[in-house]
């Protein structure tokens, strides 16, 4: 019964609403508009209120979320977001304001955006931020456009962008959209940038390096000063993909490490639920030599009055309608103000501590390709299980579902075979981490003793193994009457 579709529950004439008796003149629609617009026989479900409620509640209970249980995909996909952020973003003064309202009546909103920009400058050590981009990848595109403008203004023709092999796929895509050829830099044995390879590739044809730090292996670049020097010595710019900055905020600042441009993902680090593709916000911060090229309008403050300033002739222009995704900014602002400087720092410390706790606890049972202290996430490989019993990372992930845990990210980063990337995040307790590790250890034992069990997992979920490629490429979400 609970698995019945709403269409199958339908019985002719059953209703979930009662409409009051008509007290206006009755219009014959067929005469008024002709019947070409009227579809007959649309098989809409007809159900009672109680069936309707059960239908939606049952659907919601099939979904796993971070408010239900541990979700080790981390801030990259979904960390726990404090509910006070939601409360603030729902204040009617924020949600009810029309984007065309005059600046005079939007002073509070402009102030919030201005102060958020200032906070981000302080936390990340940059001269200026724009809040316009609507996502991380959009921020990358904006940042790379700013870099392109910088060289255009200097009259230099540069055509290539260096990108480490551990980078997020959006980095080469953003470079390509700006007309640059993406050139891959190898990682070294300890998971950092291969300095010799970087030196070899860095020429005066190169715009710069797009570096994720810590990288997608969760490792902090140990040679960051040397990397910055190699790029800057050839006149290039150093770009930081700061999507997951909960590994260092409050501890170190990209601006101080030599980065010239950074994009942040407010919807990751600064706490907005962003499943299923939105909404996001990807602010871009720059070194003072790049400030003139940031998108317009920019928010300025004169005395106590905030306004939008369009007077930047060398700006790359607008990248988003109105002001960007304001609602996400309210959540980020609340998160920063609620935690304060000390709180942000301890969020970082807990994110790093939790990831290292899992790294050490699971290392005896799973291969750890890079044996060093990690930052916000640790990356294991399922290779040992593949070699010993033919159990793959996918089987391990599916088995976790039987134990009530959401699986971590798997098969990413691509440079680790059978990768299992675990990001517990800052909010999880010792008990939760222990429970998760216990289950991971149990699964490692099952892999040895009963590989078939893992090949068949999950056994307890409403549906078993789905064809996820088909589901993504050719989703069939339409019910048709037989
Ligand atoms: C998530 C992520 C991105 C892309 O951000 P979107 O908001 O999904 O466009 C880019 N780089 C890294 C390292 C990320 O984790």
CSV table of C-alpha atoms and ligand atoms in Angstrom, one decimal:
chain,number,residue,atom,x,y,z
A,1,UNK,CA,0.0,0.0,0.0
A,2,UNK,CA,2.6,2.7,0.9
A,3,UNK,CA,4.3,2.0,-2.4
A,4,UNK,CA,1.2,2.5,-4.4
A,5,UNK,CA,1.4,5.5,-6.8
A,6,UNK,CA,-1.0,8.3,-6.2
A,7,UNK,CA,-2.6,7.4,-9.6
A,8,UNK,CA,-3.2,3.8,-8.3
A,9,UNK,CA,-4.9,5.2,-5.2
A,10,UNK,CA,-7.3,7.2,-7.3
A,11,UNK,CA,-11.0,6.5,-7.2
A,12,UNK,CA,-13.5,8.4,-9.4
A,13,UNK,CA,-15.2,11.2,-7.5
A,14,UNK,CA,-13.0,11.1,-4.4
A,15,UNK,CA,-11.8,14.6,-3.3
A,16,UNK,CA,-9.4,16.2,-0.8
A,17,UNK,CA,-11.2,19.6,-1.0
A,18,UNK,CA,-14.6,21.1,-0.9
A,19,UNK,CA,-15.2,24.1,-2.9
A,20,UNK,CA,-17.9,26.6,-1.7
A,21,UNK,CA,-21.1,27.0,-3.7
A,22,UNK,CA,-20.6,29.2,-6.7
A,23,UNK,CA,-21.7,32.9,-6.0
A,24,UNK,CA,-20.7,34.4,-9.3
A,25,UNK,CA,-22.3,34.0,-12.8
A,26,UNK,CA,-21.5,30.7,-14.4
A,27,UNK,CA,-19.5,31.0,-17.6
A,28,UNK,CA,-19.6,28.3,-20.2
A,29,UNK,CA,-15.9,27.9,-21.0
A,30,UNK,CA,-16.5,26.0,-24.2
A,31,UNK,CA,-18.4,29.0,-25.5
A,32,UNK,CA,-16.0,31.5,-24.1
A,33,UNK,CA,-12.7,30.1,-25.4
A,34,UNK,CA,-13.7,27.2,-27.6
A,35,UNK,CA,-12.9,23.6,-26.8
A,36,UNK,CA,-9.6,23.4,-28.6
A,37,UNK,CA,-7.9,24.5,-25.3
A,38,UNK,CA,-9.9,22.1,-23.2
A,39,UNK,CA,-8.4,18.6,-22.7
A,40,UNK,CA,-10.8,16.0,-21.8
A,41,UNK,CA,-10.0,12.8,-20.0
A,42,UNK,CA,-6.9,14.1,-18.2
A,43,UNK,CA,-6.3,11.2,-15.7
A,44,UNK,CA,-5.6,13.3,-12.6
A,45,UNK,CA,-5.7,11.4,-9.4
A,46,UNK,CA,-8.8,11.7,-7.3
A,47,UNK,CA,-8.0,10.9,-3.7
A,48,UNK,CA,-9.2,11.9,-0.2
A,49,UNK,CA,-7.3,14.3,2.1
A,50,UNK,CA,-5.9,11.5,4.2
A,51,UNK,CA,-4.6,9.6,1.1
A,52,UNK,CA,-3.0,12.8,-0.1
A,53,UNK,CA,-1.2,13.4,3.2
A,54,UNK,CA,0.0,9.8,3.4
A,55,UNK,CA,1.2,9.9,-0.2
A,56,UNK,CA,3.5,12.9,0.5
A,57,UNK,CA,4.6,11.8,3.9
A,58,UNK,CA,5.5,8.4,2.6
A,59,UNK,CA,7.5,9.9,-0.2
A,60,UNK,CA,9.4,12.2,2.2
A,61,UNK,CA,10.3,9.2,4.3
A,62,UNK,CA,11.9,7.5,1.4
A,63,UNK,CA,14.4,10.3,1.2
A,64,UNK,CA,17.6,10.4,3.3
A,65,UNK,CA,18.8,13.8,4.5
A,66,UNK,CA,21.3,15.3,6.8
A,67,UNK,CA,18.6,16.0,9.3
A,68,UNK,CA,17.9,12.2,9.5
A,69,UNK,CA,21.4,10.8,9.9
A,70,UNK,CA,25.1,10.9,9.2
A,71,UNK,CA,25.9,12.1,5.7
A,72,UNK,CA,29.7,11.9,5.1
A,73,UNK,CA,29.6,13.7,1.8
A,74,UNK,CA,30.7,16.7,3.6
A,75,UNK,CA,30.3,20.4,3.0
A,76,UNK,CA,31.0,19.7,-0.7
A,77,UNK,CA,27.5,18.2,-1.0
A,78,UNK,CA,25.7,18.7,2.2
A,79,UNK,CA,26.8,19.5,5.7
A,80,UNK,CA,24.4,20.2,8.6
A,81,UNK,CA,23.2,23.8,8.4
A,82,UNK,CA,22.1,25.5,11.6
A,83,UNK,CA,18.4,26.3,11.5
A,84,UNK,CA,18.9,29.9,12.7
A,85,UNK,CA,20.2,30.6,9.2
A,86,UNK,CA,16.9,29.5,7.8
A,87,UNK,CA,15.0,31.6,10.3
A,88,UNK,CA,16.9,34.7,9.4
A,89,UNK,CA,16.6,34.2,5.6
A,90,UNK,CA,12.8,33.9,6.1
A,91,UNK,CA,12.4,37.3,7.7
A,92,UNK,CA,9.6,39.1,5.7
A,93,UNK,CA,11.8,42.2,5.2
A,94,UNK,CA,14.2,40.0,3.2
A,95,UNK,CA,11.8,37.7,1.4
A,96,UNK,CA,9.2,40.5,0.6
A,97,UNK,CA,11.5,43.1,-1.0
A,98,UNK,CA,11.1,43.6,-4.7
A,99,UNK,CA,14.4,43.7,-6.6
A,100,UNK,CA,13.4,46.9,-8.3
A,101,UNK,CA,12.7,48.7,-5.1
A,102,UNK,CA,14.8,52.0,-4.8
A,103,UNK,CA,18.0,51.8,-2.9
A,104,UNK,CA,16.6,54.1,-0.3
A,105,UNK,CA,14.2,51.3,0.8
A,106,UNK,CA,16.8,48.5,0.5
A,107,UNK,CA,19.3,50.0,2.9
A,108,UNK,CA,19.2,47.0,5.3
A,109,UNK,CA,19.8,44.5,2.4
A,110,UNK,CA,22.6,46.6,1.0
A,111,UNK,CA,24.2,46.9,4.4
A,112,UNK,CA,24.0,43.1,4.9
A,113,UNK,CA,25.7,42.5,1.5
A,114,UNK,CA,28.3,45.2,2.2
A,115,UNK,CA,29.2,43.7,5.6
A,116,UNK,CA,29.2,40.2,4.2
A,117,UNK,CA,31.8,41.4,1.6
A,118,UNK,CA,33.8,43.0,4.3
A,119,UNK,CA,33.8,39.8,6.4
A,120,UNK,CA,34.9,37.7,3.5
A,121,UNK,CA,37.7,40.1,2.7
A,122,UNK,CA,38.8,39.8,6.3
A,123,UNK,CA,38.5,36.0,6.5
A,124,UNK,CA,40.2,35.3,3.2
A,125,UNK,CA,42.7,38.2,3.1
A,126,UNK,CA,41.5,39.7,-0.2
A,127,UNK,CA,41.1,43.4,-1.2
A,128,UNK,CA,37.5,43.2,-2.5
A,129,UNK,CA,34.7,40.7,-3.1
A,130,UNK,CA,31.7,40.5,-5.5
A,131,UNK,CA,28.7,38.6,-4.4
A,132,UNK,CA,27.1,38.3,-7.8
A,133,UNK,CA,28.0,34.8,-9.1
A,134,UNK,CA,25.2,32.3,-8.5
A,135,UNK,CA,27.4,29.1,-7.9
A,136,UNK,CA,30.9,27.9,-7.5
A,137,UNK,CA,31.4,27.2,-11.2
A,138,UNK,CA,29.9,30.6,-12.0
A,139,UNK,CA,32.4,32.2,-9.6
A,140,UNK,CA,35.2,30.4,-11.3
A,141,UNK,CA,34.1,31.7,-14.6
A,142,UNK,CA,33.9,35.2,-13.2
A,143,UNK,CA,37.3,34.9,-11.6
A,144,UNK,CA,38.9,33.7,-14.8
A,145,UNK,CA,37.2,36.5,-16.8
A,146,UNK,CA,38.8,39.0,-14.3
A,147,UNK,CA,42.2,37.3,-15.0
A,148,UNK,CA,41.6,37.5,-18.7
A,149,UNK,CA,40.7,41.2,-18.4
A,150,UNK,CA,43.9,41.9,-16.4
A,151,UNK,CA,46.1,40.5,-19.2
A,152,UNK,CA,44.0,42.3,-21.8
A,153,UNK,CA,44.6,45.6,-20.1
A,154,UNK,CA,48.3,44.9,-19.9
A,155,UNK,CA,48.3,44.1,-23.6
A,156,UNK,CA,49.6,40.5,-23.0
A,157,UNK,CA,48.4,37.6,-25.0
A,158,UNK,CA,48.3,34.5,-22.8
A,159,UNK,CA,46.5,31.4,-23.9
A,160,UNK,CA,46.9,28.6,-21.3
A,161,UNK,CA,45.7,27.8,-17.8
A,162,UNK,CA,47.5,25.3,-15.6
A,163,UNK,CA,45.3,22.9,-13.6
A,164,UNK,CA,46.4,20.1,-11.4
A,165,UNK,CA,45.2,16.5,-12.1
A,166,UNK,CA,43.4,16.5,-8.7
A,167,UNK,CA,41.2,19.5,-9.6
A,168,UNK,CA,37.4,19.6,-9.7
A,169,UNK,CA,36.1,19.2,-13.3
A,170,UNK,CA,34.6,22.6,-13.3
A,171,UNK,CA,38.1,24.2,-13.3
A,172,UNK,CA,39.1,23.2,-16.8
A,173,UNK,CA,35.5,23.9,-18.0
A,174,UNK,CA,35.7,27.5,-16.7
A,175,UNK,CA,39.1,28.1,-18.4
A,176,UNK,CA,37.8,26.6,-21.6
A,177,UNK,CA,34.7,28.9,-21.5
A,178,UNK,CA,37.1,31.9,-21.4
A,179,UNK,CA,39.0,30.6,-24.4
A,180,UNK,CA,42.0,29.2,-22.5
A,181,UNK,CA,43.6,25.8,-23.1
A,182,UNK,CA,43.7,23.8,-19.9
A,183,UNK,CA,47.1,22.2,-19.3
A,184,UNK,CA,47.3,19.4,-16.7
A,185,UNK,CA,49.9,19.6,-13.9
A,186,UNK,CA,50.9,16.3,-12.3
A,187,UNK,CA,50.5,15.6,-8.6
A,188,UNK,CA,53.6,14.3,-6.7
A,189,UNK,CA,53.8,11.2,-4.5
A,190,UNK,CA,52.6,13.0,-1.5
A,191,UNK,CA,49.5,14.4,-3.2
A,192,UNK,CA,50.7,18.0,-3.8
A,193,UNK,CA,51.7,19.8,-7.0
A,194,UNK,CA,54.7,18.4,-8.8
A,195,UNK,CA,56.9,21.4,-8.5
A,196,UNK,CA,59.3,20.4,-11.3
A,197,UNK,CA,56.4,19.8,-13.7
A,198,UNK,CA,54.9,23.1,-12.7
A,199,UNK,CA,58.2,24.9,-13.4
A,200,UNK,CA,58.5,23.3,-16.8
A,201,UNK,CA,54.9,24.3,-17.8
A,202,UNK,CA,54.9,27.8,-16.5
A,203,UNK,CA,55.8,30.2,-19.3
A,204,UNK,CA,54.8,33.7,-20.3
A,205,UNK,CA,52.0,32.1,-22.4
A,206,UNK,CA,50.3,30.9,-19.2
A,207,UNK,CA,47.5,33.0,-17.5
A,208,UNK,CA,48.1,31.2,-14.2
A,209,UNK,CA,47.3,28.2,-12.0
A,210,UNK,CA,43.9,27.2,-10.7
A,211,UNK,CA,44.6,25.5,-7.5
A,212,UNK,CA,42.3,23.9,-5.0
A,213,UNK,CA,43.9,24.1,-1.6
A,214,UNK,CA,43.4,21.9,0.3
A,215,UNK,CA,43.0,19.8,-2.8
A,216,UNK,CA,40.4,17.2,-3.6
A,217,UNK,CA,42.5,14.6,-1.7
A,218,UNK,CA,41.9,16.7,1.4
A,219,UNK,CA,45.7,17.6,1.5
A,220,UNK,CA,47.1,21.0,2.1
A,221,UNK,CA,49.7,22.1,-0.5
A,222,UNK,CA,53.0,22.1,1.4
A,223,UNK,CA,54.9,24.1,-1.2
A,224,UNK,CA,52.3,26.8,-1.6
A,225,UNK,CA,54.9,29.6,-1.3
A,226,UNK,CA,57.1,28.0,-4.0
A,227,UNK,CA,54.1,27.4,-6.2
A,228,UNK,CA,53.1,31.1,-5.9
A,229,UNK,CA,56.6,32.2,-6.7
A,230,UNK,CA,56.9,30.1,-9.8
A,231,UNK,CA,53.6,31.6,-11.1
A,232,UNK,CA,54.3,35.2,-10.1
A,233,UNK,CA,57.9,35.1,-11.5
A,234,UNK,CA,56.5,34.6,-14.9
A,235,UNK,CA,53.9,37.3,-14.5
A,236,UNK,CA,51.0,34.8,-14.0
A,237,UNK,CA,48.1,34.9,-11.5
A,238,UNK,CA,47.3,32.3,-8.8
A,239,UNK,CA,43.7,31.3,-8.6
A,240,UNK,CA,42.2,29.5,-5.5
A,241,UNK,CA,39.2,27.3,-5.9
A,242,UNK,CA,37.9,27.9,-2.4
A,243,UNK,CA,34.7,25.9,-2.6
A,244,UNK,CA,35.6,23.9,0.5
A,245,UNK,CA,37.2,26.5,2.8
A,246,UNK,CA,36.0,25.0,6.0
A,247,UNK,CA,39.4,23.3,6.1
A,248,UNK,CA,41.2,26.6,6.9
A,249,UNK,CA,39.0,29.6,7.5
A,250,UNK,CA,40.1,31.3,10.7
A,251,UNK,CA,43.5,29.6,10.6
A,252,UNK,CA,45.1,30.9,7.4
A,253,UNK,CA,44.2,33.3,4.6
A,254,UNK,CA,44.6,32.5,0.9
A,255,UNK,CA,45.5,36.2,0.3
A,256,UNK,CA,48.4,35.8,2.6
A,257,UNK,CA,49.5,32.6,0.9
A,258,UNK,CA,49.9,34.4,-2.5
A,259,UNK,CA,46.6,33.8,-4.2
A,260,UNK,CA,45.3,36.6,-6.4
A,261,UNK,CA,41.8,35.4,-7.0
A,262,UNK,CA,39.5,33.1,-5.0
A,263,UNK,CA,35.9,31.9,-5.5
A,264,UNK,CA,34.0,30.7,-2.4
A,265,UNK,CA,30.9,28.5,-2.3
A,266,UNK,CA,28.7,30.1,0.3
A,267,UNK,CA,26.3,27.3,-0.1
A,268,UNK,CA,29.0,24.8,1.0
A,269,UNK,CA,31.3,26.4,3.6
A,270,UNK,CA,28.8,29.0,4.7
A,271,UNK,CA,25.8,26.8,5.2
A,272,UNK,CA,23.0,26.7,2.7
A,273,UNK,CA,21.2,23.4,1.8
A,274,UNK,CA,21.9,23.0,-1.9
A,275,UNK,CA,20.8,19.6,-3.0
A,276,UNK,CA,19.5,19.1,-6.5
A,277,UNK,CA,21.4,22.0,-8.0
A,278,UNK,CA,20.5,25.1,-6.1
A,279,UNK,CA,20.4,27.8,-4.9
A,280,UNK,CA,24.0,28.8,-4.6
A,281,UNK,CA,26.3,31.8,-4.3
A,282,UNK,CA,29.9,31.9,-5.5
A,283,UNK,CA,31.5,35.2,-4.4
A,284,UNK,CA,34.8,36.1,-6.0
A,285,UNK,CA,37.6,37.9,-4.0
A,286,UNK,CA,40.6,39.5,-5.6
A,287,UNK,CA,44.0,41.0,-4.9
A,288,UNK,CA,44.0,44.8,-5.1
A,289,UNK,CA,45.6,44.8,-8.6
A,290,UNK,CA,42.4,43.2,-9.9
A,291,UNK,CA,39.7,45.2,-8.1
A,292,UNK,CA,38.9,47.4,-11.2
A,293,UNK,CA,37.8,44.4,-13.2
A,294,UNK,CA,35.2,43.0,-10.8
A,295,UNK,CA,31.6,42.9,-12.0
A,296,UNK,CA,29.3,45.9,-11.6
A,297,UNK,CA,27.4,47.1,-9.8
A,298,UNK,CA,29.6,47.3,-6.7
A,299,UNK,CA,28.1,48.1,-3.3
A,300,UNK,CA,29.6,51.2,-1.7
A,301,UNK,CA,29.1,53.0,1.5
A,302,UNK,CA,29.2,56.8,1.8
A,303,UNK,CA,28.7,58.1,5.3
A,304,UNK,CA,25.9,55.9,6.5
A,305,UNK,CA,24.3,55.4,3.1
A,306,UNK,CA,24.8,52.3,1.0
A,307,UNK,CA,24.4,52.3,-2.8
A,308,UNK,CA,25.2,50.5,-6.0
A,309,UNK,CA,28.0,52.0,-8.0
A,310,UNK,CA,28.2,51.3,-11.8
A,311,UNK,CA,31.1,53.6,-12.5
A,312,UNK,CA,34.0,51.1,-13.1
A,313,UNK,CA,34.9,51.4,-16.8
A,314,UNK,CA,37.2,48.4,-16.8
A,315,UNK,CA,34.7,46.1,-15.1
A,316,UNK,CA,34.0,42.8,-16.9
A,317,UNK,CA,30.3,43.8,-16.5
A,318,UNK,CA,27.4,42.1,-15.0
A,319,UNK,CA,27.4,38.4,-14.5
A,320,UNK,CA,24.0,38.0,-12.8
A,321,UNK,CA,20.6,39.7,-12.8
A,322,UNK,CA,20.0,42.0,-9.8
A,323,UNK,CA,22.2,41.3,-6.9
A,324,UNK,CA,22.9,37.5,-7.0
A,325,UNK,CA,21.2,34.9,-4.8
A,326,UNK,CA,20.4,37.2,-1.8
A,327,UNK,CA,18.8,34.5,0.3
A,328,UNK,CA,22.0,32.5,0.4
A,329,UNK,CA,23.9,35.6,1.4
A,330,UNK,CA,21.6,36.1,4.4
A,331,UNK,CA,22.4,32.5,5.6
A,332,UNK,CA,26.1,33.1,5.1
A,333,UNK,CA,26.0,36.4,7.0
A,334,UNK,CA,24.0,34.8,9.8
A,335,UNK,CA,26.5,31.9,10.0
A,336,UNK,CA,29.5,34.2,10.2
A,337,UNK,CA,27.8,36.5,12.8
A,338,UNK,CA,26.5,33.6,14.9
A,339,UNK,CA,29.9,31.9,15.1
A,340,UNK,CA,32.1,34.9,15.2
A,341,UNK,CA,35.9,34.8,14.6
A,342,UNK,CA,36.5,32.2,17.3
A,343,UNK,CA,33.6,30.1,16.3
A,344,UNK,CA,34.7,29.9,12.6
A,345,UNK,CA,38.1,28.9,13.8
A,346,UNK,CA,36.8,26.1,15.9
A,347,UNK,CA,34.5,24.9,13.1
A,348,UNK,CA,37.6,24.5,11.0
A,349,UNK,CA,39.5,22.7,13.8
A,350,UNK,CA,36.6,20.3,14.3
A,351,UNK,CA,36.2,19.6,10.6
A,352,UNK,CA,39.9,18.7,10.4
A,353,UNK,CA,39.9,16.8,13.7
A,354,UNK,CA,36.9,14.7,12.7
A,355,UNK,CA,38.4,13.8,9.3
A,356,UNK,CA,41.7,12.7,10.9
A,357,UNK,CA,39.9,10.7,13.5
A,358,UNK,CA,38.2,8.7,10.8
A,359,UNK,CA,41.5,8.5,8.8
A,360,UNK,CA,43.4,6.9,11.7
A,361,UNK,CA,40.5,4.6,12.8
A,362,UNK,CA,39.9,3.1,9.4
A,363,UNK,CA,43.5,3.0,8.2
A,364,UNK,CA,44.1,-0.6,9.4
A,365,UNK,CA,41.1,-1.8,7.3
A,366,UNK,CA,41.2,0.2,4.1
A,367,UNK,CA,44.1,1.4,1.9
A,368,UNK,CA,45.1,5.0,2.5
A,369,UNK,CA,47.0,6.1,-0.6
A,370,UNK,CA,48.4,9.3,0.9
A,371,UNK,CA,49.7,8.7,4.4
A,372,UNK,CA,49.7,12.1,6.0
A,373,UNK,CA,47.6,14.4,8.1
A,374,UNK,CA,44.6,15.4,6.1
A,375,UNK,CA,42.4,18.5,6.3
A,376,UNK,CA,38.6,18.4,6.0
A,377,UNK,CA,38.4,15.1,4.3
A,378,UNK,CA,40.3,11.8,4.0
A,379,UNK,CA,40.5,9.7,0.9
A,380,UNK,CA,40.7,5.9,1.1
A,381,UNK,CA,40.9,3.3,-1.7
A,382,UNK,CA,38.9,0.2,-1.9
A,383,UNK,CA,41.7,-1.6,-3.9
A,384,UNK,CA,42.6,-4.0,-1.0
A,385,UNK,CA,39.0,-5.3,-1.0
A,386,UNK,CA,39.0,-5.6,-4.9
A,387,UNK,CA,42.2,-7.6,-4.8
A,388,UNK,CA,41.2,-9.8,-1.8
A,389,UNK,CA,37.6,-10.7,-2.6
A,390,UNK,CA,36.4,-8.8,-5.7
A,391,UNK,CA,34.3,-6.4,-3.6
A,392,UNK,CA,34.3,-2.9,-5.1
A,393,UNK,CA,33.9,0.5,-3.6
A,394,UNK,CA,30.4,0.7,-5.0
A,395,UNK,CA,29.5,-2.5,-3.1
A,396,UNK,CA,30.8,-1.0,0.2
A,397,UNK,CA,28.8,2.2,-0.5
A,398,UNK,CA,25.6,0.2,-1.1
A,399,UNK,CA,26.1,-1.8,2.0
A,400,UNK,CA,26.4,1.3,4.1
A,401,UNK,CA,22.7,2.0,3.2
A,402,UNK,CA,21.7,-1.2,5.0
A,403,UNK,CA,23.3,0.2,8.2
A,404,UNK,CA,21.5,3.5,7.9
A,405,UNK,CA,24.4,5.7,6.8
A,406,UNK,CA,24.5,7.7,3.6
A,407,UNK,CA,27.6,6.6,1.6
A,408,UNK,CA,30.5,9.0,1.2
A,409,UNK,CA,31.6,10.3,-2.2
A,410,UNK,CA,33.0,7.4,-4.3
A,411,UNK,CA,35.2,7.2,-7.4
A,412,UNK,CA,36.4,10.8,-6.9
A,413,UNK,CA,39.1,12.1,-7.0
A,414,UNK,CA,39.9,10.3,-10.2
A,415,UNK,CA,43.6,9.9,-9.4
A,416,UNK,CA,42.8,7.4,-6.6
A,417,UNK,CA,41.5,4.1,-7.9
A,418,UNK,CA,38.3,2.8,-6.1
A,419,UNK,CA,38.3,6.1,-4.2
A,420,UNK,CA,36.2,6.5,-1.0
A,421,UNK,CA,36.3,10.1,0.1
A,422,UNK,CA,35.0,10.8,3.6
A,423,UNK,CA,34.2,14.2,4.8
A,424,UNK,CA,32.5,14.1,8.2
A,425,UNK,CA,32.3,17.9,8.7
A,426,UNK,CA,32.5,19.9,11.9
A,427,UNK,CA,29.2,19.2,13.5
A,428,UNK,CA,29.4,15.4,14.0
A,429,UNK,CA,29.9,14.0,17.5
A,430,UNK,CA,32.4,11.5,18.6
A,431,UNK,CA,29.6,8.9,19.0
A,432,UNK,CA,28.4,9.4,15.4
A,433,UNK,CA,32.0,9.1,14.1
A,434,UNK,CA,32.5,5.9,16.2
A,435,UNK,CA,29.3,4.4,15.0
A,436,UNK,CA,30.2,5.1,11.4
A,437,UNK,CA,33.7,3.7,11.8
A,438,UNK,CA,32.3,0.5,13.4
A,439,UNK,CA,30.1,-0.1,10.5
A,440,UNK,CA,32.9,0.5,8.0
A,441,UNK,CA,35.1,-2.0,9.9
A,442,UNK,CA,32.2,-4.5,9.9
A,443,UNK,CA,31.8,-4.1,6.1
A,444,UNK,CA,35.6,-4.7,5.6
A,445,UNK,CA,35.1,-8.0,7.5
A,446,UNK,CA,32.0,-8.9,5.5
A,447,UNK,CA,34.0,-8.2,2.3
A,448,UNK,CA,36.4,-11.0,3.3
A,449,UNK,CA,33.9,-13.5,4.7
A,450,UNK,CA,30.8,-13.0,2.5
A,451,UNK,CA,31.5,-11.0,-0.7
A,452,UNK,CA,28.2,-12.1,-2.2
A,453,UNK,CA,26.4,-10.2,0.6
A,454,UNK,CA,28.1,-7.0,-0.5
A,455,UNK,CA,27.5,-7.6,-4.2
A,456,UNK,CA,23.8,-7.9,-3.4
A,457,UNK,CA,23.5,-4.9,-1.1
A,458,UNK,CA,21.4,-2.9,-0.3
A,459,UNK,CA,19.0,-5.4,1.1
A,460,UNK,CA,16.8,-3.2,3.3
A,461,UNK,CA,16.0,-0.1,1.1
A,462,UNK,CA,12.7,0.4,-0.8
A,463,UNK,CA,14.6,-0.1,-4.1
A,464,UNK,CA,17.8,-2.0,-4.6
A,465,UNK,CA,20.4,-1.1,-7.2
A,466,UNK,CA,19.2,1.4,-9.7
A,467,UNK,CA,20.7,2.1,-13.1
A,468,UNK,CA,22.0,5.5,-12.1
A,469,UNK,CA,23.3,6.4,-15.5
A,470,UNK,CA,19.8,5.8,-17.1
A,471,UNK,CA,18.2,7.6,-14.2
A,472,UNK,CA,20.4,10.7,-14.9
A,473,UNK,CA,20.4,10.6,-18.7
A,474,UNK,CA,16.9,9.3,-19.5
A,475,UNK,CA,14.8,9.8,-16.4
A,476,UNK,CA,11.3,8.4,-16.7
A,477,UNK,CA,9.2,10.5,-14.3
A,478,UNK,CA,6.0,10.2,-16.3
A,479,UNK,CA,3.1,8.0,-15.4
A,480,UNK,CA,1.1,6.7,-18.3
A,481,UNK,CA,-2.3,5.1,-18.1
A,482,UNK,CA,-2.2,1.6,-19.4
B,1,LIG,C1,31.5,22.1,-5.6
B,1,LIG,C2,32.7,22.5,-6.2
B,1,LIG,C3,32.8,23.3,-7.3
B,1,LIG,C4,31.6,23.7,-8.1
B,1,LIG,O1,30.6,24.5,-7.4
B,1,LIG,P1,29.1,24.6,-7.8
B,1,LIG,O2,28.4,25.5,-6.9
B,1,LIG,O3,28.5,23.2,-7.8
B,1,LIG,O4,29.1,25.2,-9.2
B,1,LIG,C5,34.0,23.7,-7.8
B,1,LIG,N1,35.2,23.3,-7.1
B,1,LIG,C6,35.2,22.5,-6.0
B,1,LIG,C7,36.5,22.1,-5.4
B,1,LIG,C8,33.9,22.1,-5.5
B,1,LIG,O5,33.9,21.3,-4.4
